[in-house]
CSV table of C-alpha atoms in Angstrom, one decimal:
chain,number,residue,atom,x,y,z
A,1,MET,CA,-26.4,52.7,81.8
A,2,ALA,CA,-25.5,56.3,81.6
A,3,THR,CA,-21.1,56.8,82.7
A,4,GLU,CA,-20.1,57.9,86.5
A,5,LEU,CA,-17.5,60.5,86.0
A,6,TYR,CA,-14.7,58.4,87.7
A,7,ASP,CA,-14.6,56.0,85.1
A,8,LEU,CA,-13.8,58.4,82.4
A,9,THR,CA,-11.0,59.4,85.1
A,10,VAL,CA,-8.9,57.4,86.9
A,11,PRO,CA,-9.3,54.1,85.0
A,12,VAL,CA,-8.4,56.1,82.0
A,13,PHE,CA,-4.6,57.4,83.9
A,14,LEU,CA,-4.5,54.2,84.9
A,15,ARG,CA,-4.4,53.0,81.2
A,16,GLY,CA,-2.3,55.5,79.9
A,17,PHE,CA,-0.1,55.9,82.8
A,18,LYS,CA,0.7,51.9,82.5
A,19,ALA,CA,0.6,52.0,78.5
A,20,MET,CA,3.4,54.6,78.6
A,21,ALA,CA,5.7,52.7,81.4
A,22,ALA,CA,5.9,50.2,79.7
A,23,PHE,CA,6.8,51.3,75.9
A,24,LEU,CA,9.2,53.7,78.2
A,25,ASP,CA,11.2,50.7,79.4
A,26,LYS,CA,11.4,49.5,75.5
A,27,ALA,CA,13.1,52.5,74.2
A,28,ARG,CA,15.2,52.4,76.7
A,29,ALA,CA,16.1,48.9,76.7
A,30,TRP,CA,16.5,49.5,72.4
A,31,ALA,CA,18.8,52.6,73.7
A,32,ASP,CA,21.2,50.9,75.7
A,33,GLU,CA,21.3,48.2,72.9
A,34,GLN,CA,21.9,51.0,70.0
A,35,GLY,CA,24.3,52.3,72.6
A,36,ILE,CA,22.1,55.4,72.4
A,37,PRO,CA,22.8,57.7,76.0
A,38,HIS,CA,19.7,58.1,77.8
A,39,GLU,CA,20.2,61.9,78.1
A,40,GLU,CA,20.0,62.1,74.3
A,41,LEU,CA,16.7,60.4,74.2
A,42,LEU,CA,15.7,62.0,76.9
A,43,ALA,CA,15.9,65.6,75.7
A,44,ALA,CA,14.9,65.2,72.5
A,45,ARG,CA,11.9,67.0,71.0
A,46,LEU,CA,9.9,67.2,67.7
A,47,ALA,CA,10.8,71.1,67.5
A,48,GLU,CA,13.3,73.6,69.1
A,49,ASP,CA,10.2,75.2,70.8
A,50,MET,CA,8.0,71.8,71.5
A,51,ALA,CA,8.7,70.4,75.7
A,52,PRO,CA,11.2,67.5,76.0
A,53,LEU,CA,10.7,63.5,75.9
A,54,THR,CA,11.2,64.0,80.2
A,55,ALA,CA,8.5,66.7,79.6
A,56,GLN,CA,5.7,65.2,78.3
A,57,ILE,CA,6.1,62.5,80.9
A,58,GLN,CA,5.7,65.5,83.4
A,59,ARG,CA,3.3,66.8,81.7
A,60,VAL,CA,0.8,63.3,81.1
A,61,SER,CA,1.4,63.5,85.3
A,62,ASP,CA,-0.1,66.8,85.9
A,63,SER,CA,-2.8,66.5,84.4
A,64,ALA,CA,-3.5,63.1,85.3
A,65,LYS,CA,-3.4,63.8,88.6
A,66,LEU,CA,-4.4,68.4,88.7
A,67,ALA,CA,-7.4,67.1,87.8
A,68,VAL,CA,-8.4,64.7,89.8
A,69,ALA,CA,-7.3,67.7,92.6
A,70,ARG,CA,-9.6,69.8,90.9
A,71,ILE,CA,-12.5,67.9,90.4
A,72,GLY,CA,-12.2,65.9,94.1
A,73,ARG,CA,-10.9,68.8,95.4
A,74,ILE,CA,-8.0,66.9,97.1
A,75,GLU,CA,-4.2,67.9,97.1
A,76,ALA,CA,-2.1,66.6,94.4
A,77,PRO,CA,1.7,65.6,95.3
A,78,ALA,CA,3.9,67.7,93.9
A,79,MET,CA,6.0,66.4,91.7
A,80,ALA,CA,9.3,69.6,91.3
A,81,ASP,CA,9.5,68.0,88.1
A,82,THR,CA,13.4,67.6,88.3
A,83,GLU,CA,13.2,64.2,85.8
A,84,THR,CA,16.5,63.6,84.1
A,85,SER,CA,16.7,60.2,84.3
A,86,PHE,CA,14.8,56.9,82.9
A,87,ASP,CA,14.0,55.3,86.4
A,88,GLU,CA,13.1,59.0,87.6
A,89,LEU,CA,10.5,59.0,84.9
A,90,GLN,CA,9.0,55.4,85.9
A,91,ALA,CA,9.5,56.7,89.8
A,92,ARG,CA,7.1,59.8,89.2
A,93,ILE,CA,4.7,57.6,86.8
A,94,ALA,CA,4.3,55.5,89.7
A,95,ALA,CA,4.1,58.0,92.5
A,96,THR,CA,1.0,59.5,90.1
A,97,ILE,CA,-0.2,56.2,89.6
A,98,ALA,CA,-0.3,55.8,93.3
A,99,PHE,CA,-1.7,58.9,94.0
A,100,LEU,CA,-4.4,57.8,91.4
A,101,LYS,CA,-5.3,54.6,93.0
A,102,ALA,CA,-5.6,56.2,96.1
A,103,VAL,CA,-8.5,58.8,94.9
A,104,PRO,CA,-12.0,57.5,95.9
A,105,ARG,CA,-13.9,56.9,93.8
A,106,GLU,CA,-17.0,59.0,96.0
A,107,ALA,CA,-14.4,62.5,95.4
A,108,ILE,CA,-15.3,61.7,91.8
A,109,ASP,CA,-18.5,60.8,91.4
A,110,GLY,CA,-21.8,63.3,90.8
A,111,ARG,CA,-19.6,66.5,90.2
A,112,GLU,CA,-20.1,67.1,86.4
A,113,ASP,CA,-21.8,70.1,87.3
A,114,ALA,CA,-19.2,71.0,89.9
A,115,ASP,CA,-17.2,74.3,89.3
A,116,VAL,CA,-13.1,73.9,87.8
A,117,GLU,CA,-10.8,76.1,87.9
A,118,VAL,CA,-7.8,75.5,85.7
A,119,LYS,CA,-4.4,78.6,87.1
A,120,THR,CA,-2.2,79.6,85.0
A,121,PRO,CA,0.3,82.5,85.0
A,122,SER,CA,-1.2,84.6,82.6
A,123,ARG,CA,-4.8,83.5,83.1
A,124,SER,CA,-7.2,81.9,85.0
A,125,PHE,CA,-10.1,79.3,82.7
A,126,HIS,CA,-12.7,78.1,84.5
A,127,PHE,CA,-14.8,74.9,83.4
A,128,LYS,CA,-17.5,72.6,85.1
A,129,GLY,CA,-16.6,69.4,85.7
A,130,LEU,CA,-17.5,67.7,82.5
A,131,PRO,CA,-16.7,69.5,79.8
A,132,TYR,CA,-13.4,70.3,81.8
A,133,VAL,CA,-12.5,65.8,81.2
A,134,THR,CA,-14.0,65.8,77.8
A,135,GLY,CA,-12.2,69.3,76.2
A,136,PHE,CA,-9.2,70.1,78.3
A,137,VAL,CA,-8.4,67.0,80.2
A,138,LEU,CA,-8.1,63.8,78.3
A,139,PRO,CA,-7.2,66.2,75.4
A,140,ASN,CA,-4.0,66.9,76.8
A,141,PHE,CA,-3.3,63.5,78.0
A,142,TYR,CA,-3.4,62.0,75.0
A,143,PHE,CA,-1.5,65.5,74.0
A,144,HIS,CA,1.4,64.4,76.2
A,145,MET,CA,1.1,61.1,76.1
A,146,THR,CA,1.3,61.1,71.8
A,147,ALA,CA,4.1,63.7,71.6
A,148,ALA,CA,6.2,61.3,74.5
A,149,TYR,CA,5.7,58.1,71.8
A,150,ALA,CA,5.9,60.1,69.1
A,151,ILE,CA,9.1,61.4,70.5
A,152,LEU,CA,10.2,58.0,70.3
A,153,ARG,CA,9.6,57.0,66.9
A,154,HIS,CA,11.2,60.3,65.1
A,155,LYS,CA,14.2,59.4,67.0
A,156,GLY,CA,13.4,55.2,65.7
A,157,ALA,CA,12.5,53.6,68.8
A,158,PRO,CA,10.9,50.3,67.9
A,159,VAL,CA,7.5,51.3,69.8
A,160,GLY,CA,4.4,50.4,66.9
A,161,LYS,CA,1.1,52.0,68.2
A,162,MET,CA,-0.4,48.7,70.0
A,163,ASP,CA,1.9,50.3,72.4
A,164,TYR,CA,0.9,53.5,72.7
A,165,LEU,CA,-2.7,51.8,73.0
A,166,GLY,CA,-1.4,49.0,75.1
A,167,GLY,CA,-3.4,45.9,75.8
A,168,ILE,CA,-6.6,46.1,73.7
B,1,MET,CA,-25.8,63.4,86.3
B,2,ALA,CA,-23.7,60.4,85.6
B,3,THR,CA,-22.8,61.5,81.2
B,4,GLU,CA,-25.2,59.4,78.3
B,5,LEU,CA,-22.7,58.3,75.8
B,6,TYR,CA,-23.8,60.3,72.8
B,7,ASP,CA,-21.6,63.2,74.9
B,8,LEU,CA,-18.8,60.7,75.0
B,9,THR,CA,-18.7,60.7,71.2
B,10,VAL,CA,-20.3,62.9,68.9
B,11,PRO,CA,-19.9,66.9,70.8
B,12,VAL,CA,-16.2,65.4,71.6
B,13,PHE,CA,-15.3,64.7,68.4
B,14,LEU,CA,-17.2,68.2,66.6
B,15,ARG,CA,-14.7,69.9,69.4
B,16,GLY,CA,-11.8,67.9,67.6
B,17,PHE,CA,-12.8,69.2,63.8
B,18,LYS,CA,-13.7,72.4,64.9
B,19,ALA,CA,-9.7,72.8,66.0
B,20,MET,CA,-8.1,70.8,63.1
B,21,ALA,CA,-10.2,72.7,60.0
B,22,ALA,CA,-8.5,76.2,61.9
B,23,PHE,CA,-5.0,74.7,62.6
B,24,LEU,CA,-5.0,73.4,58.5
B,25,ASP,CA,-6.4,76.3,57.9
B,26,LYS,CA,-2.9,78.6,59.9
B,27,ALA,CA,-1.3,76.5,58.9
B,28,ARG,CA,-2.2,76.7,54.6
B,29,ALA,CA,-1.8,80.1,55.0
B,30,TRP,CA,1.8,79.8,56.9
B,31,ALA,CA,3.1,78.2,53.9
B,32,ASP,CA,1.9,80.6,51.1
B,33,GLU,CA,3.0,83.0,53.1
B,34,GLN,CA,6.6,81.1,53.4
B,35,GLY,CA,6.6,80.3,49.7
B,36,ILE,CA,6.2,76.2,50.7
B,37,PRO,CA,5.0,73.8,48.7
B,38,HIS,CA,1.5,72.0,50.9
B,39,GLU,CA,2.4,69.1,49.2
B,40,GLU,CA,5.8,69.1,50.9
B,41,LEU,CA,3.6,70.0,54.5
B,42,LEU,CA,1.0,67.3,53.2
B,43,ALA,CA,4.4,64.4,52.9
B,44,ALA,CA,5.5,65.3,56.0
B,45,ARG,CA,5.9,63.0,58.6
B,46,LEU,CA,7.4,62.0,62.3
B,47,ALA,CA,9.0,59.0,60.9
B,48,GLU,CA,10.0,57.1,58.0
B,49,ASP,CA,6.7,54.4,58.5
B,50,MET,CA,4.8,56.1,60.6
B,51,ALA,CA,1.6,57.9,58.4
B,52,PRO,CA,1.9,61.3,56.6
B,53,LEU,CA,0.0,64.5,57.2
B,54,THR,CA,-2.9,63.8,54.9
B,55,ALA,CA,-3.3,60.3,56.2
B,56,GLN,CA,-3.3,62.1,60.2
B,57,ILE,CA,-6.1,63.3,58.9
B,58,GLN,CA,-7.7,60.2,57.4
B,59,ARG,CA,-7.4,58.6,60.7
B,60,VAL,CA,-8.6,61.0,62.3
B,61,SER,CA,-11.8,61.5,60.8
B,62,ASP,CA,-12.1,57.2,60.6
B,63,SER,CA,-11.8,56.9,64.3
B,64,ALA,CA,-15.1,59.3,64.7
B,65,LYS,CA,-17.0,58.2,62.1
B,66,LEU,CA,-16.8,54.1,62.8
B,67,ALA,CA,-17.0,54.8,66.0
B,68,VAL,CA,-20.8,56.8,65.8
B,69,ALA,CA,-20.9,53.6,62.8
B,70,ARG,CA,-19.9,51.2,64.8
B,71,ILE,CA,-21.7,51.9,68.1
B,72,GLY,CA,-25.0,53.2,66.5
B,73,ARG,CA,-25.2,50.0,64.3
B,74,ILE,CA,-25.3,53.1,61.6
B,75,GLU,CA,-23.3,52.9,58.3
B,76,ALA,CA,-20.8,55.4,56.9
B,77,PRO,CA,-20.3,57.1,54.4
B,78,ALA,CA,-17.5,55.6,52.9
B,79,MET,CA,-14.3,57.5,51.9
B,80,ALA,CA,-11.6,56.6,49.6
B,81,ASP,CA,-8.6,58.2,51.1
B,82,THR,CA,-8.0,60.4,47.7
B,83,GLU,CA,-7.5,63.5,49.6
B,84,THR,CA,-4.6,65.5,48.0
B,85,SER,CA,-4.5,68.8,49.3
B,86,PHE,CA,-5.8,71.1,52.0
B,87,ASP,CA,-9.2,72.0,51.0
B,88,GLU,CA,-9.7,67.9,50.4
B,89,LEU,CA,-8.4,67.8,53.3
B,90,GLN,CA,-11.2,70.9,54.9
B,91,ALA,CA,-13.8,68.8,52.2
B,92,ARG,CA,-13.0,65.8,54.1
B,93,ILE,CA,-13.7,67.3,57.3
B,94,ALA,CA,-16.7,68.9,56.6
B,95,ALA,CA,-18.5,65.3,55.2
B,96,THR,CA,-17.8,63.8,59.2
B,97,ILE,CA,-19.1,66.3,60.8
B,98,ALA,CA,-21.9,66.4,59.0
B,99,PHE,CA,-22.0,62.7,59.1
B,100,LEU,CA,-21.6,62.9,63.1
B,101,LYS,CA,-24.1,65.5,63.2
B,102,ALA,CA,-26.8,64.2,62.0
B,103,VAL,CA,-26.5,61.4,64.0
B,104,PRO,CA,-29.1,61.0,66.9
B,105,ARG,CA,-28.3,60.5,70.1
B,106,GLU,CA,-31.2,57.7,70.2
B,107,ALA,CA,-28.4,55.6,69.1
B,108,ILE,CA,-25.2,56.2,70.7
B,109,ASP,CA,-27.2,56.3,74.1
B,110,GLY,CA,-27.6,53.4,76.4
B,111,ARG,CA,-24.8,51.6,74.4
B,112,GLU,CA,-22.5,51.5,76.8
B,113,ASP,CA,-22.4,47.3,77.5
B,114,ALA,CA,-23.4,46.5,73.4
B,115,ASP,CA,-21.4,44.6,71.3
B,116,VAL,CA,-19.0,45.8,69.1
B,117,GLU,CA,-16.3,44.4,66.8
B,118,VAL,CA,-13.4,46.4,65.4
B,119,LYS,CA,-11.9,43.8,62.4
B,120,THR,CA,-8.7,44.4,61.3
B,121,PRO,CA,-7.1,43.0,57.9
B,122,SER,CA,-5.0,40.0,60.2
B,123,ARG,CA,-7.3,40.4,63.3
B,124,SER,CA,-11.2,41.0,65.1
B,125,PHE,CA,-10.7,43.0,68.3
B,126,HIS,CA,-13.6,42.9,70.6
B,127,PHE,CA,-15.5,45.7,73.5
B,128,LYS,CA,-18.1,46.3,75.0
B,129,GLY,CA,-19.4,50.8,74.4
B,130,LEU,CA,-17.7,52.0,76.9
B,131,PRO,CA,-14.8,50.2,76.8
B,132,TYR,CA,-14.3,50.4,73.2
B,133,VAL,CA,-15.1,54.7,73.8
B,134,THR,CA,-12.5,55.5,76.8
B,135,GLY,CA,-9.6,52.6,75.4
B,136,PHE,CA,-9.6,52.5,71.9
B,137,VAL,CA,-11.5,55.5,70.2
B,138,LEU,CA,-10.4,58.0,72.1
B,139,PRO,CA,-6.9,57.0,72.4
B,140,ASN,CA,-6.6,56.5,68.9
B,141,PHE,CA,-9.0,60.1,67.8
B,142,TYR,CA,-6.6,62.0,70.1
B,143,PHE,CA,-3.5,60.2,68.2
B,144,HIS,CA,-4.3,60.9,64.9
B,145,MET,CA,-4.7,64.8,66.4
B,146,THR,CA,-1.7,65.1,68.6
B,147,ALA,CA,-0.1,63.8,64.8
B,148,ALA,CA,-1.0,65.8,63.0
B,149,TYR,CA,0.0,68.8,65.2
B,150,ALA,CA,3.7,67.8,65.9
B,151,ILE,CA,3.9,67.0,62.0
B,152,LEU,CA,2.7,70.6,61.4
B,153,ARG,CA,5.4,72.1,64.6
B,154,HIS,CA,8.3,69.7,63.4
B,155,LYS,CA,7.9,71.7,59.8
B,156,GLY,CA,7.8,74.5,61.8
B,157,ALA,CA,4.6,76.0,61.3
B,158,PRO,CA,3.5,79.0,63.5
B,159,VAL,CA,0.1,77.2,65.6
B,160,GLY,CA,0.8,76.7,69.2
B,161,LYS,CA,-0.5,74.3,72.5
B,162,MET,CA,-4.6,76.1,72.1
B,163,ASP,CA,-4.5,75.4,68.7
B,164,TYR,CA,-4.1,72.1,69.4
B,165,LEU,CA,-7.1,72.7,72.4
B,166,GLY,CA,-9.7,75.2,70.7
B,167,GLY,CA,-11.1,77.5,72.5
B,168,ILE,CA,-11.2,77.5,76.2
């Protein structure tokens, strides 16, 4: 009955990206109706030193693709963080989804105790596979997804909690 | 190697509450230094029709306690949502932690396929145990935790991503 690691990662991410793609589309349509320039919405942030909408989407993408790459010892596609439009953000999401869908279950399952290293410019973090997923990957994934949603709500876009959750 | 359901719920929530208790303390100390009334911070929200800080903490508490109650067929302690101070929010978090710590692993493990019903005023949602956790409980838990953190950041509190993640 216990759960394999693949089921805690790839399908969870795919579900999130589907919801995100849909709420970004909704926000874009609303911006067009209201005559709000896309650049204004894409550059919006919740605090001066927090990342704008564009970067929140980039970080959700990174959270997911780097998670499976690190766990599964797979190379993740490089993405240059150059998105400046809704179309480009949707393309980023689509590319991340395509990569995730190609990850074989065998690369992820059984890696609960595998060593995972997360290198940042200032230091390295060392995890085992499962605590990496439950204590780092998922909190980060939902952090940036919620931040993207919250930026849209803060700017007045007509998105709601069900858009964040996706179909339940 | 696969993961038991308990390990995807109780310890994950405990970790989140520990981080939340710490970043709320940090925000409170900052408010005192700056002479910002606690009521102002506790009532802050990211959009007029989004919940304020107080309610975000209440909803994180609900996400966790109702999850284990529904999965484990345990009664969760009633909490009246009457918190109006940092002390009361910390007490709410402490009470939620105490409840979670008392949940026996046997009540949660093996319930991946169990029927779970979530009743809202307008409708009921029916889940199986595992998709309830991965597609509803965790996205909600991190949504409200991120919203609480983002409200503090929006108001200028000196909290950072590591405070959200807790020790890693």
